[in-house]
GROMACS .gro file of N, CA, C and O in nm:
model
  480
    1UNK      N    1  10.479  11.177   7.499
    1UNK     CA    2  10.338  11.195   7.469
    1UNK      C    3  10.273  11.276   7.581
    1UNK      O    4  10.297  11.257   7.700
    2UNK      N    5  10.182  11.374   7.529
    2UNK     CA    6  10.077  11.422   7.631
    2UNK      C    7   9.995  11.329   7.732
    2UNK      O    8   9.926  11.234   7.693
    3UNK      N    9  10.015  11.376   7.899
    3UNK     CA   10   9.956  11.307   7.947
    3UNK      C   11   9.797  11.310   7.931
    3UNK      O   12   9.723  11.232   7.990
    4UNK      N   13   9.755  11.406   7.848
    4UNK     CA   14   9.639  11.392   7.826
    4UNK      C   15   9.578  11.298   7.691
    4UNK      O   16   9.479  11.226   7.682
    5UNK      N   17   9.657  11.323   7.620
    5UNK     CA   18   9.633  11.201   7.528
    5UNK      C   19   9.643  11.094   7.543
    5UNK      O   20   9.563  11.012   7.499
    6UNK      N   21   9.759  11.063   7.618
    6UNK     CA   22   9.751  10.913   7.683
    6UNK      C   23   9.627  10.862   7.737
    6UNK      O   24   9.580  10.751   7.710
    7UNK      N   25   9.564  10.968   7.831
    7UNK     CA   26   9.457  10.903   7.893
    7UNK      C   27   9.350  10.941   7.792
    7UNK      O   28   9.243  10.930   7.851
    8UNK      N   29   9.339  10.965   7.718
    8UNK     CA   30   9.216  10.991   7.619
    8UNK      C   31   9.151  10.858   7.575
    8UNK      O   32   9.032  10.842   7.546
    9UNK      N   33   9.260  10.754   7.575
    9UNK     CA   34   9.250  10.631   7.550
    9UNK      C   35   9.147  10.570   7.634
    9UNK      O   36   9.173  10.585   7.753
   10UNK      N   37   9.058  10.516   7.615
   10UNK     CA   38   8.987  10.424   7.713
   10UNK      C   39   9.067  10.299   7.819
   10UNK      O   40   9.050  10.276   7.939
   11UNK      N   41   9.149  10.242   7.726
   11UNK     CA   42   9.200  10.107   7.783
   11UNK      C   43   9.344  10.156   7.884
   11UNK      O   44   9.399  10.101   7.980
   12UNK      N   45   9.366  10.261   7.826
   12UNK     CA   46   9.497  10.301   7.921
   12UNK      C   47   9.444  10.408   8.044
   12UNK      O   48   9.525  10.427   8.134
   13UNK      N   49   9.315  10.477   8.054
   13UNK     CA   50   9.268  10.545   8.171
   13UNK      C   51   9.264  10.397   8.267
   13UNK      O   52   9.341  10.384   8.363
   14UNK      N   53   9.176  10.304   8.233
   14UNK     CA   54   9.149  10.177   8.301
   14UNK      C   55   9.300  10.099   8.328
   14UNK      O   56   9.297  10.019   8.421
   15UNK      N   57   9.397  10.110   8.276
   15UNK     CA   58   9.524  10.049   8.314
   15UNK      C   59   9.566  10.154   8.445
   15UNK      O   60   9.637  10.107   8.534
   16UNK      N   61   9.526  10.280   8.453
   16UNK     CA   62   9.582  10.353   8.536
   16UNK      C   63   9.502  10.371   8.677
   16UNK      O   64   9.543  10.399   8.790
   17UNK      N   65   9.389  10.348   8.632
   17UNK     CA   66   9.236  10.360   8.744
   17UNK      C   67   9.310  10.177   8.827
   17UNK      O   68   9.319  10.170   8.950
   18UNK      N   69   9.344  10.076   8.754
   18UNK     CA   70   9.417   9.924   8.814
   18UNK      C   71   9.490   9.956   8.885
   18UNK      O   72   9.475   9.922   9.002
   19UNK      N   73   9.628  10.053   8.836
   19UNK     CA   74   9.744  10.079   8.927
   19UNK      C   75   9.736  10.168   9.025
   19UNK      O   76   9.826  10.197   9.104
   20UNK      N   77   9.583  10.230   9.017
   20UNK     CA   78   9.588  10.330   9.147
   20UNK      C   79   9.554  10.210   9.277
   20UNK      O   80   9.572  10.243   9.394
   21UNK      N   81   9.518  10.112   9.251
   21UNK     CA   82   9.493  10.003   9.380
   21UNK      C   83   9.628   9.956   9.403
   21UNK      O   84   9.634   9.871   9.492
   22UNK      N   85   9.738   9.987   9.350
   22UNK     CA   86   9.864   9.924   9.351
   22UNK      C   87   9.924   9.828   9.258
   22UNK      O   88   9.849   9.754   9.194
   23UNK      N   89  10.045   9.822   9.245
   23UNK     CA   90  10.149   9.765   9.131
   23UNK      C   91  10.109   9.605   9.083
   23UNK      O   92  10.115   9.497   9.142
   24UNK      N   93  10.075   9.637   8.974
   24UNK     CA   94  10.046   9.510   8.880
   24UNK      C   95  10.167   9.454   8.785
   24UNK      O   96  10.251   9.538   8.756
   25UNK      N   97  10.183   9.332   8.737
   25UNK     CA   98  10.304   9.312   8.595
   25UNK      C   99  10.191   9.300   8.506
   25UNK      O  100  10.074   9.261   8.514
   26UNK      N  101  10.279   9.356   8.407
   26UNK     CA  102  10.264   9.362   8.291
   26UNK      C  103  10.147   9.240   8.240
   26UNK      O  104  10.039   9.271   8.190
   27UNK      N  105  10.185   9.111   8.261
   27UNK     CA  106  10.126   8.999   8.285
   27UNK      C  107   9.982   9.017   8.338
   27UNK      O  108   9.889   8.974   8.271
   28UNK      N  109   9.961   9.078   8.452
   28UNK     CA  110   9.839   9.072   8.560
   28UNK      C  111   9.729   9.175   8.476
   28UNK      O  112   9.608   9.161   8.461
   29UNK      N  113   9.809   9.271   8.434
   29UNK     CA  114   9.720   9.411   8.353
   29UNK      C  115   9.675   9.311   8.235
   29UNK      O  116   9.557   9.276   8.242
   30UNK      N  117   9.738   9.267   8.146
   30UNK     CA  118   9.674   9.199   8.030
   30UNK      C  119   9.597   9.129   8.051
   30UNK      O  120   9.498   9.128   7.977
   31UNK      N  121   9.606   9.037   8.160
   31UNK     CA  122   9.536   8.934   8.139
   31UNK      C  123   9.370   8.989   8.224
   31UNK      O  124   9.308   8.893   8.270
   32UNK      N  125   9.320   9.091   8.240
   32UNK     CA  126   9.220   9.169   8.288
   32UNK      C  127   9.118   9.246   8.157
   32UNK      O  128   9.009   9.302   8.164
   33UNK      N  129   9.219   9.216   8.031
   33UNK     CA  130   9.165   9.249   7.908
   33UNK      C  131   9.163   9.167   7.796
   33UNK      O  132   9.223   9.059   7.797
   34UNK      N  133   9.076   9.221   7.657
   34UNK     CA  134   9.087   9.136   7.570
   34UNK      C  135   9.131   9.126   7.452
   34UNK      O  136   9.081   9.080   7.349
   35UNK      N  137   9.227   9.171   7.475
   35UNK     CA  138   9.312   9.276   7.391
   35UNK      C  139   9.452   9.174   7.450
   35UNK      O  140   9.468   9.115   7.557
   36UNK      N  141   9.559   9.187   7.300
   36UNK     CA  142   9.681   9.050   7.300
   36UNK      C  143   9.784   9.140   7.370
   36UNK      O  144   9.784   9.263   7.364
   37UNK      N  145   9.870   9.063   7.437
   37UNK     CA  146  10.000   9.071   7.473
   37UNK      C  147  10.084   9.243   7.460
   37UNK      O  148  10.113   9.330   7.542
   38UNK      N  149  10.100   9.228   7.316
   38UNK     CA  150  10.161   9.346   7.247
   38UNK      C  151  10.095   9.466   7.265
   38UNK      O  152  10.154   9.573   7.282
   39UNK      N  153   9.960   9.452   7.260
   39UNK     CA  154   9.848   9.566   7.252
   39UNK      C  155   9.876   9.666   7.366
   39UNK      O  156   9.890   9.789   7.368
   40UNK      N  157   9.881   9.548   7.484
   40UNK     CA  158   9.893   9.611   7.646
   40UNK      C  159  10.030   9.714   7.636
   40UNK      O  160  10.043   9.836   7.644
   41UNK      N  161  10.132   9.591   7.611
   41UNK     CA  162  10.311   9.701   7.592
   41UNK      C  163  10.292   9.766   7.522
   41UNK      O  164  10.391   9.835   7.500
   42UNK      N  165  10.175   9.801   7.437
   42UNK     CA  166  10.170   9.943   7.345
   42UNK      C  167  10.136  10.006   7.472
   42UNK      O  168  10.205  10.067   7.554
   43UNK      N  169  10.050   9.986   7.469
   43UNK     CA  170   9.995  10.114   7.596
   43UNK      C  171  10.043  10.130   7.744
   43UNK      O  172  10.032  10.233   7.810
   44UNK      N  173  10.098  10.015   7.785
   44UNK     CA  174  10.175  10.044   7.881
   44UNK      C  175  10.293  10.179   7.852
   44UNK      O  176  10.297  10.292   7.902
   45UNK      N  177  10.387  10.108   7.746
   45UNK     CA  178  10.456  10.188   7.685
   45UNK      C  179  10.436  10.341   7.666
   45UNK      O  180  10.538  10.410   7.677
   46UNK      N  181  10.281  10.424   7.629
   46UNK     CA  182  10.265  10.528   7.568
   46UNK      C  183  10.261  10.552   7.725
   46UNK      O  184  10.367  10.604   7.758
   47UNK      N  185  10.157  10.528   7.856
   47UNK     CA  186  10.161  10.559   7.961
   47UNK      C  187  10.298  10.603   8.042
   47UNK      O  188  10.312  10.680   8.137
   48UNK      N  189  10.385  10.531   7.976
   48UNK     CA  190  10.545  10.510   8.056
   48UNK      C  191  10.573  10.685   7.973
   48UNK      O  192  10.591  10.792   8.031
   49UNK      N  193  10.568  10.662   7.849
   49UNK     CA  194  10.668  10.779   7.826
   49UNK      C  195  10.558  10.929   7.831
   49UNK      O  196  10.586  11.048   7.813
   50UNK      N  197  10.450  10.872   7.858
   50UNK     CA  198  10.371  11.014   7.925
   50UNK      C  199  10.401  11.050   8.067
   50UNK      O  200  10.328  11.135   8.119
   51UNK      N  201  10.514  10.990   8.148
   51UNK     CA  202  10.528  10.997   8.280
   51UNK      C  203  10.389  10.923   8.375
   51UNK      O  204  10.398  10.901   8.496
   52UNK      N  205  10.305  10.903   8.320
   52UNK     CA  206  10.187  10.865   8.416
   52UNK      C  207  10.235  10.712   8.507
   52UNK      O  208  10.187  10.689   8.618
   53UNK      N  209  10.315  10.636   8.455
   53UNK     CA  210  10.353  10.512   8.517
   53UNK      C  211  10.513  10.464   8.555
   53UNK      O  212  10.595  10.502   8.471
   54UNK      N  213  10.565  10.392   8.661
   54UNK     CA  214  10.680  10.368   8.590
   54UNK      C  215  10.742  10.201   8.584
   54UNK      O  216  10.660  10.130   8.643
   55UNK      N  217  10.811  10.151   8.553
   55UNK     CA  218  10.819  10.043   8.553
   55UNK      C  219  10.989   9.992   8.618
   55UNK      O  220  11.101  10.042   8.612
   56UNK      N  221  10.924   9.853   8.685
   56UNK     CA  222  11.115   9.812   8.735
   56UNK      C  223  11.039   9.693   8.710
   56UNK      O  224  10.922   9.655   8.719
   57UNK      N  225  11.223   9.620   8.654
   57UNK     CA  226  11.229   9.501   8.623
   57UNK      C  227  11.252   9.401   8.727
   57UNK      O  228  11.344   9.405   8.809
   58UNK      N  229  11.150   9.297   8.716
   58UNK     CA  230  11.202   9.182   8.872
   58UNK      C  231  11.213   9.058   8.812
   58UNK      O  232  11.106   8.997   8.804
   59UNK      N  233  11.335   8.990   8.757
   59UNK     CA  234  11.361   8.933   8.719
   59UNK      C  235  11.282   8.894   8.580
   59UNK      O  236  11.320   8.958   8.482
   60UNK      N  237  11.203   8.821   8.562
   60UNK     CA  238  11.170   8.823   8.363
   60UNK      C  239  11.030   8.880   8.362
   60UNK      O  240  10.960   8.874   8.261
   61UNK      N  241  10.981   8.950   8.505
   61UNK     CA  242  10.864   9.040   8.527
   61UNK      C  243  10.884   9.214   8.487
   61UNK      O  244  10.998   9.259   8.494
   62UNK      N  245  10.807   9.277   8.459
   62UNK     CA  246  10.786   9.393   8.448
   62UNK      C  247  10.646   9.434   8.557
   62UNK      O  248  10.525   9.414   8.546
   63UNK      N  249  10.731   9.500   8.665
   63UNK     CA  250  10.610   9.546   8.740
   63UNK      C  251  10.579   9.716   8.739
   63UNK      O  252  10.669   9.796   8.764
   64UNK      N  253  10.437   9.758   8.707
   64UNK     CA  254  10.432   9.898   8.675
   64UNK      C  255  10.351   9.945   8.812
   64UNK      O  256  10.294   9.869   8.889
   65UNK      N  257  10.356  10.034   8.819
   65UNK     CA  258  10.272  10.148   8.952
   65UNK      C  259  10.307  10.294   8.914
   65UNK      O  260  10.416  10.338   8.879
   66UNK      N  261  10.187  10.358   8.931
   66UNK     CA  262  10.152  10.500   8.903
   66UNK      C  263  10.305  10.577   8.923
   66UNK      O  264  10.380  10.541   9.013
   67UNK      N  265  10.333  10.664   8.847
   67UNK     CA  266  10.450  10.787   8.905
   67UNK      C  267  10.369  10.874   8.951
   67UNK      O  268  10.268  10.907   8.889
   68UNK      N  269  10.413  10.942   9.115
   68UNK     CA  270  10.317  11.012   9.139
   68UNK      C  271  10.360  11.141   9.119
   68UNK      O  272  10.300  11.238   9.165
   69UNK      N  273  10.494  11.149   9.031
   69UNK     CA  274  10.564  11.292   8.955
   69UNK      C  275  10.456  11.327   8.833
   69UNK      O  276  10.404  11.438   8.821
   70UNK      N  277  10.431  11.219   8.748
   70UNK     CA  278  10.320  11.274   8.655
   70UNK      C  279  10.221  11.272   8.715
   70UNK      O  280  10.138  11.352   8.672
   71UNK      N  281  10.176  11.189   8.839
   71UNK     CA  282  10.028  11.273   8.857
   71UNK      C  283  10.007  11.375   8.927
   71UNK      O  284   9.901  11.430   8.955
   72UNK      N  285  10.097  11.395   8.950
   72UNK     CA  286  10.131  11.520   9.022
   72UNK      C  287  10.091  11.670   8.961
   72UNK      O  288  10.002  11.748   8.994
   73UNK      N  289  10.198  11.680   8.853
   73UNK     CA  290  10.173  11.718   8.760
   73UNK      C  291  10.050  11.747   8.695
   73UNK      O  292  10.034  11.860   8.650
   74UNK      N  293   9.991  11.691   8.687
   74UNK     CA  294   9.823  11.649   8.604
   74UNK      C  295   9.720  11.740   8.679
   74UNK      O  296   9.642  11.826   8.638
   75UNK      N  297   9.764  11.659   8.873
   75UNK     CA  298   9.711  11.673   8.945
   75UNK      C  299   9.650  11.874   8.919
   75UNK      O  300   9.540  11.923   8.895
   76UNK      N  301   9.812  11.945   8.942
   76UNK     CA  302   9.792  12.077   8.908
   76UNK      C  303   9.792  12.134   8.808
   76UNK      O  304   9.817  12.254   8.822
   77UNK      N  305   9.774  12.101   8.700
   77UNK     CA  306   9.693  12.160   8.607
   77UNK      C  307   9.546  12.174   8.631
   77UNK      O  308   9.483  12.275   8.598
   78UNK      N  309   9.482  12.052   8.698
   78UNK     CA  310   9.356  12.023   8.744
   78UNK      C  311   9.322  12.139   8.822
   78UNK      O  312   9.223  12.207   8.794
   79UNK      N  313   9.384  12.160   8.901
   79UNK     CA  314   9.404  12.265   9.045
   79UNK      C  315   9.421  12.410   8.981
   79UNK      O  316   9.354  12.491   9.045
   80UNK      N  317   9.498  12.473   8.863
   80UNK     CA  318   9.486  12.558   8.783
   80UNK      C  319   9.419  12.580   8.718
   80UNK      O  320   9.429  12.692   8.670
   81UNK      N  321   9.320  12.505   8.677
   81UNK     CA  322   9.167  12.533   8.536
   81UNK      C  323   9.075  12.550   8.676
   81UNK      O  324   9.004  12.645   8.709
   82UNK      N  325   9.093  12.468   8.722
   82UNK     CA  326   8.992  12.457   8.863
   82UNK      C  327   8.975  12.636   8.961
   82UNK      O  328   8.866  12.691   8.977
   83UNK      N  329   9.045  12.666   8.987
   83UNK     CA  330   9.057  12.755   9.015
   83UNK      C  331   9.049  12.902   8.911
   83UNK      O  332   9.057  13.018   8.950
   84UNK      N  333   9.037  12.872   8.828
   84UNK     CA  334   8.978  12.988   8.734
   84UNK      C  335   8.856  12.985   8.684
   84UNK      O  336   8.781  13.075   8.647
   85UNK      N  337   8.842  12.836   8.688
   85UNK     CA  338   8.694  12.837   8.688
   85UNK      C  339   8.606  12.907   8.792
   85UNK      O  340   8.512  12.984   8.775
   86UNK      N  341   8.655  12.863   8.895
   86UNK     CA  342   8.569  12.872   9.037
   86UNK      C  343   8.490  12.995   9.069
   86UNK      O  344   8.373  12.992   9.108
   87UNK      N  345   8.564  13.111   9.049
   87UNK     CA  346   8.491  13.228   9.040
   87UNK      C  347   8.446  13.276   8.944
   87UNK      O  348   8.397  13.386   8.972
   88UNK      N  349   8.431  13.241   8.806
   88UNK     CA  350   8.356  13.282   8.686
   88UNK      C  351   8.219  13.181   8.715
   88UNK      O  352   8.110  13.235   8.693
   89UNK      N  353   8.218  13.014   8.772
   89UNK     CA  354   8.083  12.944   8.800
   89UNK      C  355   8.027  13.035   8.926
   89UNK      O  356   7.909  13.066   8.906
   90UNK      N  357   8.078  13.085   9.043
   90UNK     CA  358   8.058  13.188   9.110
   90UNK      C  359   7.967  13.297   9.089
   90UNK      O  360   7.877  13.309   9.172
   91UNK      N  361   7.972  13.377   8.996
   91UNK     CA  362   7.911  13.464   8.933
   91UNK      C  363   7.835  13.452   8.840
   91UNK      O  364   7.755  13.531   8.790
   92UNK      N  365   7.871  13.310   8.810
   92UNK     CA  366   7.743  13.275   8.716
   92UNK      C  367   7.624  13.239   8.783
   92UNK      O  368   7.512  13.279   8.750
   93UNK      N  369   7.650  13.162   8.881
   93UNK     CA  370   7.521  13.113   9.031
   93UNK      C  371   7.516  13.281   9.034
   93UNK      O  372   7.395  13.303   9.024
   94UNK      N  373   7.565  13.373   9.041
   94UNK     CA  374   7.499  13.455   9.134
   94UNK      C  375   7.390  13.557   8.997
   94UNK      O  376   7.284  13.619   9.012
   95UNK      N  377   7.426  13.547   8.944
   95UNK     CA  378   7.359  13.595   8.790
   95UNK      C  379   7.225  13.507   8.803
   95UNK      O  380   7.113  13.542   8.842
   96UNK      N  381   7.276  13.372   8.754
   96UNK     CA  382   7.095  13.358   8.775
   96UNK      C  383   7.033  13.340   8.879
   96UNK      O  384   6.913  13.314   8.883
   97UNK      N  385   7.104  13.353   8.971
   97UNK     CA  386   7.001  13.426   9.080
   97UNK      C  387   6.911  13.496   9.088
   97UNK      O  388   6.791  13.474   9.108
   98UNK      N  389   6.972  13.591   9.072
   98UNK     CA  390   6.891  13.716   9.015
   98UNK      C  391   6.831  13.710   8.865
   98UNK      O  392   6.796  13.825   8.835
   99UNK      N  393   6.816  13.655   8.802
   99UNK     CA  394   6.737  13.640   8.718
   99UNK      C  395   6.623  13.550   8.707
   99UNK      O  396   6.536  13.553   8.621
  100UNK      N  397   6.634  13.471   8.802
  100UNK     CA  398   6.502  13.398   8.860
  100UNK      C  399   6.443  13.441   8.955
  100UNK      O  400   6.334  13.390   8.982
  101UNK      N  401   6.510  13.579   9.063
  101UNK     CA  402   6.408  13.705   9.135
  101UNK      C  403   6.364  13.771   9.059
  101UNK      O  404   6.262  13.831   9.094
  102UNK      N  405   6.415  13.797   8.920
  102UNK     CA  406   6.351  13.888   8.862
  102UNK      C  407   6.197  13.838   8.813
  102UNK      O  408   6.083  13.875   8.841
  103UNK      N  409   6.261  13.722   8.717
  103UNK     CA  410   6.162  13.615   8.670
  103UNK      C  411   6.005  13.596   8.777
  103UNK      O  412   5.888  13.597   8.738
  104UNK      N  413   6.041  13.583   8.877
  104UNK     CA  414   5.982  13.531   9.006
  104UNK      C  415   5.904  13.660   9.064
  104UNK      O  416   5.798  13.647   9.124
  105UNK      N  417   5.967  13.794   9.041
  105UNK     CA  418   5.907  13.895   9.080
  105UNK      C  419   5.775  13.959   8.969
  105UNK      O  420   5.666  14.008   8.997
  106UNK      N  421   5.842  13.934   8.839
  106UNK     CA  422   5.734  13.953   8.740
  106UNK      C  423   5.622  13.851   8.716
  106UNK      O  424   5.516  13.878   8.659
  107UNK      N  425   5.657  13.721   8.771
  107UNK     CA  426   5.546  13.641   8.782
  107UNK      C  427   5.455  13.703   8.820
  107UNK      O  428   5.348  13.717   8.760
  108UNK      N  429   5.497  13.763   8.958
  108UNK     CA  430   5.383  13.780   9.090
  108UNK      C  431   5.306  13.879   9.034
  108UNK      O  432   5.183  13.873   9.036
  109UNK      N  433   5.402  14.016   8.959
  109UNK     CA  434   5.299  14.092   8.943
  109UNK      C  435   5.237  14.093   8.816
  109UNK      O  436   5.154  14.183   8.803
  110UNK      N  437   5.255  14.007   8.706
  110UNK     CA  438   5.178  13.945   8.627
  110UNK      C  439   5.005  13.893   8.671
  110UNK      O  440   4.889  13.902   8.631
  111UNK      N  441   5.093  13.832   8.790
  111UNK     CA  442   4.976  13.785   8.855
  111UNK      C  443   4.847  13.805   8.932
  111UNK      O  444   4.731  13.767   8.949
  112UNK      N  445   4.969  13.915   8.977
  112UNK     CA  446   4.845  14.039   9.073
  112UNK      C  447   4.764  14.124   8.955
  112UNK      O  448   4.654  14.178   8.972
  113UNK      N  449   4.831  14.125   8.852
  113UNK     CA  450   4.732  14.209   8.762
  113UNK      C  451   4.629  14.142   8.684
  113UNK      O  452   4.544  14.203   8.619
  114UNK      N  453   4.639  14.006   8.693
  114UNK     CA  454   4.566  13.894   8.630
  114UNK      C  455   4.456  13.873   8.762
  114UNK      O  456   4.341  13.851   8.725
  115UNK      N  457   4.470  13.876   8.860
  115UNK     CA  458   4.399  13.890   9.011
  115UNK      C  459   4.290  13.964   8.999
  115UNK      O  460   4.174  13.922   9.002
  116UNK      N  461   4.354  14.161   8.977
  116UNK     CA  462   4.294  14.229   9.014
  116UNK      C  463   4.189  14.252   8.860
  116UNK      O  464   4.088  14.322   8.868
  117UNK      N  465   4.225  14.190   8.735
  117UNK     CA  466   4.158  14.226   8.639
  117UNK      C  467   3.976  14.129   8.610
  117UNK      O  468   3.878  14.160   8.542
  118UNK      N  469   4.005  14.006   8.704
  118UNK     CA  470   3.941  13.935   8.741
  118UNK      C  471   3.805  13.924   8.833
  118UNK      O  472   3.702  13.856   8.824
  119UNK      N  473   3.857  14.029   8.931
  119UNK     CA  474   3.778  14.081   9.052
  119UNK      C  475   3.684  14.202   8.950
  119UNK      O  476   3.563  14.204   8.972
  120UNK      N  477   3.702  14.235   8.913
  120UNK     CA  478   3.641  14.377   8.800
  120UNK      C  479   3.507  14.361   8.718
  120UNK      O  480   3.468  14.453   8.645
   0.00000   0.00000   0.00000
């Protein structure tokens, strides 16, 4: 599954926002919601095979913590939109810039002519 769909989910961003404080079981994550047993191993599950988590077995526990290969991953895609953005918002600040000197310049002389038509 897409790691973006995975997290599209409400309850599984919040399973992952838990494991960024460090490794929970399976057990500890559910019982933080209100939502049954199975619900959680669904979504644990979709998280697992999106790479976002991984899981080891400790005896009849399942303990999960972030993979930081998928967020890694994630991470730079983030870092790739991010960066193409950066200089198109760039030029957009600098655009209306200047369009609020312009704005700002025709005020004035709006104004001065509203001034001088006044004095007359």
């Amino acid at each position: 599954m897409d790691r973006f769909a995975a997290l599209a989910e409400p309850t599984r961003r919040s399973i992952v926002e838990m494991l960024g404080q460090g490794a929970l079981s399976a057990g500890e994550i559910g019982a933080r919601f209100k939502v049954s047993a199975p619900a959680i191993s669904q979504h644990l599950k979709v998280l697992k095979e999106a790479g976002l988590v991984r899981v080891e077995v400790s005896g009849q526990r399942r303990i999960y913590r972030l993979d930081p290969a998928g967020l890694d991953e994630f991470d730079a895609w983030v870092r790739k939109v991010r960066g193409f953005w950066g200089p198109k918002l760039d030029d957009l600040e600098q655009e209306l810039a200047k369009a609020e000197k312009q704005e700002l310049a025709k005020a004035e002389t709006t104004k001065g002519e509203s001034d001088a038509n006044s004095d007359t």
